[in-house]
Coordinates of C-alpha atoms and ligand atoms in Angstrom, one line a residue:
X587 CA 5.1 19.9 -21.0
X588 CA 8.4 20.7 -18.9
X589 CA 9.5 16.8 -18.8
X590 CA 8.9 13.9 -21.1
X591 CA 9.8 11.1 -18.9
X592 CA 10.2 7.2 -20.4
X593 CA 8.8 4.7 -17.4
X594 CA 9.4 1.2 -18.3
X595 CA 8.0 -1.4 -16.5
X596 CA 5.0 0.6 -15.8
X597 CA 2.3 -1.7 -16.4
X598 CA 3.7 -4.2 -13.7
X599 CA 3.0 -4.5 -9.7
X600 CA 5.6 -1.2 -8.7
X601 CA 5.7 0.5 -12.0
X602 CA 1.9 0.8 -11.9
X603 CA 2.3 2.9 -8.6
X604 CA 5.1 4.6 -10.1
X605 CA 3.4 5.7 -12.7
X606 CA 0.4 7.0 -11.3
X607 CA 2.3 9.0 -8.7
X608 CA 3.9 10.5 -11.5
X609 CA 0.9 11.5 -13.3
X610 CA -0.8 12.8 -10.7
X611 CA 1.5 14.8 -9.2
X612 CA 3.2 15.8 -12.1
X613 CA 0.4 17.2 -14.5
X614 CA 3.3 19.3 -16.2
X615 CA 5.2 16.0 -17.3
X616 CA 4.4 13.5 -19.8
X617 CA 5.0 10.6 -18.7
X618 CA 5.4 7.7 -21.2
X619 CA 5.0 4.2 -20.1
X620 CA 7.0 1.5 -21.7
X621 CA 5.6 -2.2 -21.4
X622 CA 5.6 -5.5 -23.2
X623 CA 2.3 -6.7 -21.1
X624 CA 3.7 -9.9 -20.6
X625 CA 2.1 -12.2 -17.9
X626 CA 3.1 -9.5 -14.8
X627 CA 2.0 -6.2 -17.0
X628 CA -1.4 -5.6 -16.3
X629 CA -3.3 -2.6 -17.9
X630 CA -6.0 -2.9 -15.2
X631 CA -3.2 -2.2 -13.0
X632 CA -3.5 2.0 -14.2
X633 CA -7.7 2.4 -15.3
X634 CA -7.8 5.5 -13.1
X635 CA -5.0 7.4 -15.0
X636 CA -5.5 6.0 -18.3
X637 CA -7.3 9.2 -20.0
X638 CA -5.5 11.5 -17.9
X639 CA -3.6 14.2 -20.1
X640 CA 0.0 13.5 -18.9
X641 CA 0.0 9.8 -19.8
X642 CA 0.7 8.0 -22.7
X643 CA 1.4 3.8 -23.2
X644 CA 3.5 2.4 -25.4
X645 CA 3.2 -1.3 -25.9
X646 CA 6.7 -2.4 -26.8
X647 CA 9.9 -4.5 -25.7
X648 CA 13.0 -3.4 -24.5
X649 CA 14.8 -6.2 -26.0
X650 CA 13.7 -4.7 -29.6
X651 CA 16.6 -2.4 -29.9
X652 CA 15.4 -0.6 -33.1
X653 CA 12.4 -0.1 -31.3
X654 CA 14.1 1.5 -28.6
X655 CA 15.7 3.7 -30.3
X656 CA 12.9 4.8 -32.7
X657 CA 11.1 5.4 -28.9
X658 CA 13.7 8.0 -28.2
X659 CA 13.6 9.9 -31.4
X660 CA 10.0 10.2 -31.4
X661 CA 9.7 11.2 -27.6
X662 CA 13.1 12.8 -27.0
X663 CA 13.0 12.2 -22.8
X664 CA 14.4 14.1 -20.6
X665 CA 14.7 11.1 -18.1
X666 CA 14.0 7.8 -17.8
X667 CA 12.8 5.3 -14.8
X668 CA 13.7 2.3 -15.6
X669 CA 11.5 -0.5 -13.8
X670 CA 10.7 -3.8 -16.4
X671 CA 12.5 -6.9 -15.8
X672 CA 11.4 -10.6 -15.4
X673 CA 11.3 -10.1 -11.6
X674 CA 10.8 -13.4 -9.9
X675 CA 13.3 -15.8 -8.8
X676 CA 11.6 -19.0 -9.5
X677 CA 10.5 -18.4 -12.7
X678 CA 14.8 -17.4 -13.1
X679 CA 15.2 -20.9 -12.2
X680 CA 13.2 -22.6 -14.4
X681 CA 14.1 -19.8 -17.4
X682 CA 17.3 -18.3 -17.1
X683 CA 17.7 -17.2 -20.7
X684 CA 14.6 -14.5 -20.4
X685 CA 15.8 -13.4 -17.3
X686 CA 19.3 -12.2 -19.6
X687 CA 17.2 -10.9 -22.4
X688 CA 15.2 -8.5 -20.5
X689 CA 17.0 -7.8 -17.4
X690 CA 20.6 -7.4 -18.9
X691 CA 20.2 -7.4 -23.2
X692 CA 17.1 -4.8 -22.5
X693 CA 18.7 -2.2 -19.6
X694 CA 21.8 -2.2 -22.5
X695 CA 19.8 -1.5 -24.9
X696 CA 18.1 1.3 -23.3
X697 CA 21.2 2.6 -22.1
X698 CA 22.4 3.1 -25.7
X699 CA 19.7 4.5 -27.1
X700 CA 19.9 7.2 -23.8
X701 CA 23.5 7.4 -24.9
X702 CA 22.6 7.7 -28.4
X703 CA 19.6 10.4 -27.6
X704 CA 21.6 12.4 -24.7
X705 CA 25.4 12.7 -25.6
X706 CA 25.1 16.0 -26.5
X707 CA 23.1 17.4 -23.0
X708 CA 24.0 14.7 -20.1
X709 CA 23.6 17.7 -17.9
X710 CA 19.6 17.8 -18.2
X711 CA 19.2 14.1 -18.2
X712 CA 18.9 10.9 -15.7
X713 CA 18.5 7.4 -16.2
X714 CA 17.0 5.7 -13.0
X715 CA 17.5 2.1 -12.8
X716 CA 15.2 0.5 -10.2
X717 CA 17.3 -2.5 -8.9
X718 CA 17.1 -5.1 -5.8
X719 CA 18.7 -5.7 -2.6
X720 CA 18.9 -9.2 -3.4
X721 CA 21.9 -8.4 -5.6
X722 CA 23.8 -8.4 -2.4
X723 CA 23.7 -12.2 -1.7
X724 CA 22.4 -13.3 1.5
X725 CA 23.0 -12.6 5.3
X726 CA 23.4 -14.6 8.2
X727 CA 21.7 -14.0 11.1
X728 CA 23.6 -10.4 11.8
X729 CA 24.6 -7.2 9.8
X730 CA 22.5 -5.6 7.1
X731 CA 23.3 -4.3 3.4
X732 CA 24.7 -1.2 3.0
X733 CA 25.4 0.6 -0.4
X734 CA 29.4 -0.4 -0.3
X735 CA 28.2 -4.1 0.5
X736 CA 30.3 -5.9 -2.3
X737 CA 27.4 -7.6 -4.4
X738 CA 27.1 -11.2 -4.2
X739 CA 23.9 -12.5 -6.4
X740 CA 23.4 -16.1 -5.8
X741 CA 20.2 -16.7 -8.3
X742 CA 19.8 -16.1 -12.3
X743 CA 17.2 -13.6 -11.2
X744 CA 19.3 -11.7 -8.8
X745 CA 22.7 -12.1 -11.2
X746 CA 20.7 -10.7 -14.1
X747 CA 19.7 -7.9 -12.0
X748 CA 23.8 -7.4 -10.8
X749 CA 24.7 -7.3 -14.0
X750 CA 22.2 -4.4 -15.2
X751 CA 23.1 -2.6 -12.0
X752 CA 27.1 -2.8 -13.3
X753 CA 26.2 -1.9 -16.6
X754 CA 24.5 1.6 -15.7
X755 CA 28.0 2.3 -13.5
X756 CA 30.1 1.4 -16.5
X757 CA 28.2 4.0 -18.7
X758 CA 28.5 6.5 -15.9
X759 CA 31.6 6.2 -15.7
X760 CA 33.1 5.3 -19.0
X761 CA 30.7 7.9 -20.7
X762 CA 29.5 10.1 -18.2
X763 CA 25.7 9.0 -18.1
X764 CA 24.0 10.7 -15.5
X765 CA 22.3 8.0 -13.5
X766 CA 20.9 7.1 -9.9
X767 CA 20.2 3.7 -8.8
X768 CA 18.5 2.4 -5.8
X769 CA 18.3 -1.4 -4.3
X770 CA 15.0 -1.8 -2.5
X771 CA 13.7 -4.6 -0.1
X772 CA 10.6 -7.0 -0.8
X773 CA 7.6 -5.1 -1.6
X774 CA 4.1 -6.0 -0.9
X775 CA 0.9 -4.2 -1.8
X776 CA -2.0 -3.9 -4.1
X777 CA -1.7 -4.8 -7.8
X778 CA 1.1 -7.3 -7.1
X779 CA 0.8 -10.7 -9.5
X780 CA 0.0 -13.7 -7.0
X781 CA 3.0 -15.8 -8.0
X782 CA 4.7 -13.4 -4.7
X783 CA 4.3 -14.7 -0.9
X784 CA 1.9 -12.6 -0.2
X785 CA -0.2 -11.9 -3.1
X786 CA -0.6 -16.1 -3.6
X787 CA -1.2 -16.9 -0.3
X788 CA -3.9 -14.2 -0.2
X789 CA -5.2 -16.0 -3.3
X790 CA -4.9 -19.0 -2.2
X791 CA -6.6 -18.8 1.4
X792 CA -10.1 -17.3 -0.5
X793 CA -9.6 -20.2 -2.4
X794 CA -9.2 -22.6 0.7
X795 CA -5.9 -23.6 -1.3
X796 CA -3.1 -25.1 0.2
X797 CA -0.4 -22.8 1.4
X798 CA 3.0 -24.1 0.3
X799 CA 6.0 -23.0 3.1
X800 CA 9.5 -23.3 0.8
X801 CA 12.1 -25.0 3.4
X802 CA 11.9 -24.7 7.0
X803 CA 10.0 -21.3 6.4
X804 CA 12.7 -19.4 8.6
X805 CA 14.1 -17.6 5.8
X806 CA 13.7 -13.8 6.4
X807 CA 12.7 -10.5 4.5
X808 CA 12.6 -6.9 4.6
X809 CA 9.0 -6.0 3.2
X810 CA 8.5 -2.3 2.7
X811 CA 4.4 -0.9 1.3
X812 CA 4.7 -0.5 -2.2
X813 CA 3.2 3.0 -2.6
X814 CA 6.4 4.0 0.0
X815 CA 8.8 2.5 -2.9
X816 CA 7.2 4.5 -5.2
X817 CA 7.5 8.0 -3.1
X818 CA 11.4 7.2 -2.5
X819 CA 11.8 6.4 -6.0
X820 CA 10.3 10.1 -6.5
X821 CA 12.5 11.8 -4.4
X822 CA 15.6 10.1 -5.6
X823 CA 14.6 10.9 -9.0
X824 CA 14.3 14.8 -8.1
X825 CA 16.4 15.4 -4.9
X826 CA 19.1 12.0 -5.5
X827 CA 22.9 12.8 -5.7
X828 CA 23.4 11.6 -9.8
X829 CA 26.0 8.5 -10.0
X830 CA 25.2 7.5 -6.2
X831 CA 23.0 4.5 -5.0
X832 CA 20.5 4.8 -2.3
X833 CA 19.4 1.1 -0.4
X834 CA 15.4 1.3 0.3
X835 CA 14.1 -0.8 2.7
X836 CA 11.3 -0.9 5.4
X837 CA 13.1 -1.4 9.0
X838 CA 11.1 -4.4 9.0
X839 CA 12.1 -8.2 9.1
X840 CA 9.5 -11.1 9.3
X841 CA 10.8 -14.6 8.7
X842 CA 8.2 -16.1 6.3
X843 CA 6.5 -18.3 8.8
X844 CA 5.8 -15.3 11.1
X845 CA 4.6 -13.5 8.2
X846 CA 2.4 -16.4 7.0
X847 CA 0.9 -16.1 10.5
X848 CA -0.1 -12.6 10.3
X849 CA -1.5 -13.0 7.3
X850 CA -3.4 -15.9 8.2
X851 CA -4.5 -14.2 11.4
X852 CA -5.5 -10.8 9.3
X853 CA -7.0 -13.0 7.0
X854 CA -9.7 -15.0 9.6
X855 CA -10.9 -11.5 9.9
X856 CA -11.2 -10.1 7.1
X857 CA -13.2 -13.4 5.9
X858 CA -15.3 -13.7 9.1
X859 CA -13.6 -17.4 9.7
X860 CA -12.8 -19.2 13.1
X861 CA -9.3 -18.9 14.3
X862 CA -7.0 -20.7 13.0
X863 CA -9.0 -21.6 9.9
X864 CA -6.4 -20.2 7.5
X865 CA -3.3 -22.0 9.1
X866 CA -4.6 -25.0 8.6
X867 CA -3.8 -24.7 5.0
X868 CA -0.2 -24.5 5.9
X869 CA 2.2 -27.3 3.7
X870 CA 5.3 -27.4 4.0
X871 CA 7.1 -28.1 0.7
X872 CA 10.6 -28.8 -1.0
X873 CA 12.5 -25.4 -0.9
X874 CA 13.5 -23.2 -3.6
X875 CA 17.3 -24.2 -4.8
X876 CA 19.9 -21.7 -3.8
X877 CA 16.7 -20.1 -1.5
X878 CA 19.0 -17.0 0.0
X879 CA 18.4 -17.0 3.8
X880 CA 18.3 -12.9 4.8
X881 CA 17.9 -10.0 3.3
X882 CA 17.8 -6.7 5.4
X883 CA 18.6 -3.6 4.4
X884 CA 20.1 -0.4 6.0
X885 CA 18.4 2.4 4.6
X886 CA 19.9 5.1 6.6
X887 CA 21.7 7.0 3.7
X888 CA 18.3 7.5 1.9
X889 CA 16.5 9.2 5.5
X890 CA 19.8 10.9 6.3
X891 CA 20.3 12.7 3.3
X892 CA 16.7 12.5 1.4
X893 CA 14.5 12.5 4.4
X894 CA 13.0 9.5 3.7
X895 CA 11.4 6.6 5.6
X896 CA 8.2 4.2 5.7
X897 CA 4.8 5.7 6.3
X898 CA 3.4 2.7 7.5
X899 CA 3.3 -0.1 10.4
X900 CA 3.8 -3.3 8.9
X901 CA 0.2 -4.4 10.4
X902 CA -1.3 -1.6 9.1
X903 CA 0.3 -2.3 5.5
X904 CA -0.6 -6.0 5.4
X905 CA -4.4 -4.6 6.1
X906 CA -4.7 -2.3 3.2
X907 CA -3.3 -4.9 0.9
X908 CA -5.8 -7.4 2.3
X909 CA -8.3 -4.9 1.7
X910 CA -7.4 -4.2 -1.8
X911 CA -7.5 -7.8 -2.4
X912 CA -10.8 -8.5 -1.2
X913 CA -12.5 -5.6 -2.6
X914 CA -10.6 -6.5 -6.0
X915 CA -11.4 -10.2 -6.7
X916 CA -12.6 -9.6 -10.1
X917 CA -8.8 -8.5 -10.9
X918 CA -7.6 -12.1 -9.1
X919 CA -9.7 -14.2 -11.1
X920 CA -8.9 -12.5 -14.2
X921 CA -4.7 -12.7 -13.7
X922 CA -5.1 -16.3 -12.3
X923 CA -7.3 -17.4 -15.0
X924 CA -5.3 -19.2 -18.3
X925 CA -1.5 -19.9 -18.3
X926 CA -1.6 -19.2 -14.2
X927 CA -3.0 -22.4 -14.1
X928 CA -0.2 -24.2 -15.8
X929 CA 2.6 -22.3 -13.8
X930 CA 1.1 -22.9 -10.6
X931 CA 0.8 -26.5 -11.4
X932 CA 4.7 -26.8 -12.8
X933 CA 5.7 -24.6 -9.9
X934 CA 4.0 -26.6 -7.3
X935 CA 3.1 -30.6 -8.3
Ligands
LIG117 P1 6.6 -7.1 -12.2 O1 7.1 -8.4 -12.6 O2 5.4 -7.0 -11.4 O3 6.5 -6.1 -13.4 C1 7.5 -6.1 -14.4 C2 6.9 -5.3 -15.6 O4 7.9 -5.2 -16.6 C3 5.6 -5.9 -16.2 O5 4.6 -4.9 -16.4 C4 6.1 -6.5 -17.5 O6 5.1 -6.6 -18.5 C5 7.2 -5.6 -17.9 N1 8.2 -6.2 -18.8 C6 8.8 -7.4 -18.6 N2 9.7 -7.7 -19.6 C7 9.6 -6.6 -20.4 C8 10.3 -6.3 -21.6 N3 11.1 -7.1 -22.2 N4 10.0 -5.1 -22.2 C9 9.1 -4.2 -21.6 N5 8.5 -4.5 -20.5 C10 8.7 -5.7 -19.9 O7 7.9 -6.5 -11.4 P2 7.9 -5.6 -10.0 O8 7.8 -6.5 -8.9 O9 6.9 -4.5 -10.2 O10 9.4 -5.0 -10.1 C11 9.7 -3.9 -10.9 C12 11.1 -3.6 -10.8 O11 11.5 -3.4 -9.4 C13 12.0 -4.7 -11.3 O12 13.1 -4.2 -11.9 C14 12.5 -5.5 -10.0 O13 13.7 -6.1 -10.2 C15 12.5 -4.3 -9.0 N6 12.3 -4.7 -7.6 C16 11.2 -5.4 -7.3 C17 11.0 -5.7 -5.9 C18 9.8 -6.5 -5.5 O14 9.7 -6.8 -4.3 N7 8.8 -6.7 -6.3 C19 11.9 -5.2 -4.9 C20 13.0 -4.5 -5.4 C21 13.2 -4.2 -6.7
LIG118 O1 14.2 -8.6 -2.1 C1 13.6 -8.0 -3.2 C2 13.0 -9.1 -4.1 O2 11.9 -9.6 -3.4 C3 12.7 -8.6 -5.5 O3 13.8 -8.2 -6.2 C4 12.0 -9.7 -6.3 O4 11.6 -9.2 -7.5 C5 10.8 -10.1 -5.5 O5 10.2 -11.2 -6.2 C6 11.2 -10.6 -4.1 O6 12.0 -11.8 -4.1 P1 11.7 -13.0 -3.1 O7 12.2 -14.3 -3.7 O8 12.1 -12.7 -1.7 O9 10.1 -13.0 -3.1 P2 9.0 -14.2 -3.1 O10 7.7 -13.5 -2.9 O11 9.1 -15.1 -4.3 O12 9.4 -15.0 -1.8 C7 9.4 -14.4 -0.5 C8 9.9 -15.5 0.4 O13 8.8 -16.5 0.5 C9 11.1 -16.3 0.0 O14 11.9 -16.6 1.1 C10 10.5 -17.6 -0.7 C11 9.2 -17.8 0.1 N1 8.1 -18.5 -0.6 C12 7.8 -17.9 -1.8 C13 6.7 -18.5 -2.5 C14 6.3 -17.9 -3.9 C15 7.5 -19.6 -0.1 O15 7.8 -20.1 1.0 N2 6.5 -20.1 -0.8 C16 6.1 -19.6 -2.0 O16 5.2 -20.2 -2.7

């Protein structure tokens, strides 16, 4: 193999299409993925790669720092991609303490060991950290985040997340880590756990489920197709300047209510329902504490110097991941069958 490459995270909603980009594009690297399987990390997620040559998975956690290291002295990787964390703000409400463990205590950890492993040949090497735009704060109704945009987080979620990003600069620069980081919008897509907007609303319209609106619903995103996350991450991870940080986003701001709107519209179709049958589900409910108002990204320093930008229309995004939905129900009821239940009734009694 030319590359052995450690992809954590990879059993989850982005590291799934991550990693079988990777694979399949990469026959001549070994790619290694690193997850727990905790409630996100689905090995349904990656059935059509599993036996390929190039892929290997290693159940573990990051936290375990012997572990970690014993990963790198048995695999010796030339980079790493580094996407598990505990990646959803409300559950960082309710449970601050995992959100430290794994985002913060586990990026350290792995950082060490790629110390540890790499001092000798930084040259060769890259750690990857896959962070969030969120660690910017939150916008008014003008301006957009840019990569010098001082960082602001404003929930555990998105503080934990700061704080890994500021870790992987301090070992660039106190020990001359090679690494790239980039800050990406909201992602939507196939594969992604219904505790999301989309993903539970989706659920929760087959299921003729309420559909609970946080707020005044006029809180706005940037949602970018998840397999275009994954191709950026690709081409930062090959063409990226090292110790730079690229923002990824998808030119493309809904404010939740909007979105809920298309959805539901998308949704009468795809279900063969009168219109209007899905909005009628619409609840508004108490709003999230500390809910951050805007997010938008300006990902002009990725397309300027990488090339990049979104494949797809927004409309034609949202239909695909309907699609996949629909034609994937079995994989719905199985992630929304035993402690789902008992989340979604803490999260929204
Ligand atoms: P996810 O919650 O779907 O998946 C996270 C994965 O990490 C799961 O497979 C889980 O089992 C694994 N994991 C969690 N704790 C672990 C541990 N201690 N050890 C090993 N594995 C562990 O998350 P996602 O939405 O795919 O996000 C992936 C990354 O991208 C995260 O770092 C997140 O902050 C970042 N991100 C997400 C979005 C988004 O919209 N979803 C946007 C920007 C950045
Ligand atoms: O911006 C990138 C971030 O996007 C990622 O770093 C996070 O991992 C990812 O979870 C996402 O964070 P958000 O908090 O924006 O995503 P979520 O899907 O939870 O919520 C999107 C918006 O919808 C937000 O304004 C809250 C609102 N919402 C969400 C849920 C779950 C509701 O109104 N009702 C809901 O039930």
């Amino acid at each position: 193999m030319e590359k052995t490459l450690l992809i954590t995270g990879g059993a989850g909603f982005i590291g799934s299409h991550v990693v079988r980009l990777f694979v399949k594009k990469y026959p001549n690297y070994l790619i290694v993925n690193l997850d727990k399987l905790t409630y996100a990390g689905n090995l349904e997620n990656l059935v059509d790669i599993q036996d390929s040559q190039n892929y290997v998975f290693e159940k573990g956690d990051i936290v375990d720092r012997d572990y970690i290291i014993g990963l790198f002295d048995k695999y010796n990787f030339d980079g790493v991609i580094h996407l598990a964390a505990e990646s959803h703000v409300d559950r960082s409400i309710t449970n601050p303490m995992e959100f430290i463990m794994t985002n913060v205590v586990g990026t350290v950890n792995l950082l060490n060991a790629a110390k540890n492993s790499w001092k000798d040949c930084y040259e060769s090497k890259l750690f990857y950290h896959v962070s969030t735009d969120e660690v910017y704060g939150s916008l008014g109704n003008e301006g957009l985040f840019l990569e010098t945009t001082p960082y602001d987080p404003k929930s555990p979620y998105s503080s934990s997340k700061a704080s890994s990003d500021h870790f992987v600069r301090a070992y660039g620069n106190t020990y001359g880590m090679p690494f790239v980081i980039s800050n990406c919008s909201n992602n939507y897509g196939p594969n992604q756990f219904p505790e999301k907007l989309l993903p539970l609303f989706i659920n929760n319209i087959r299921n003729n489920k309420n559909l609970p609106v946080y707020g005044d619903g006029l809180f706005t995103r940037d949602w970018l197709y998840v397999e275009d996350h994954a191709k950026a991450i690709d081409l930062i991870y090959h063409k990226g300047s090292n110790f730079e940080t690229y923002n990824i986003g998808g030119f493309n701001e809904w404010t939740n209510i909007d979105l809920i709107h298309e959805l539901c519209k998308q949704m009468n179709a795809a279900l063969g329902v009168a219109e209007g049958t899905s909005e009628n589900l619409i609840t508004y409910v108490k709003d999230r504490p500390g809910h951050d108002k805007r997010y938008a990204i300006d990902a002009s320093k990725i397309n300027k110097e990488l090339g990049w930008k979104p494949s797809l229309q927004f409309q034609e995004g949202l239909g695909l991941t309907i699609d996949w939905y629909m034609s994937n129900q079995n994989w719905l009821d199985n992630v929304t069958s035993g402690d789902y239940k008992n989340y979604y009734k803490k999260q929204y009694s």
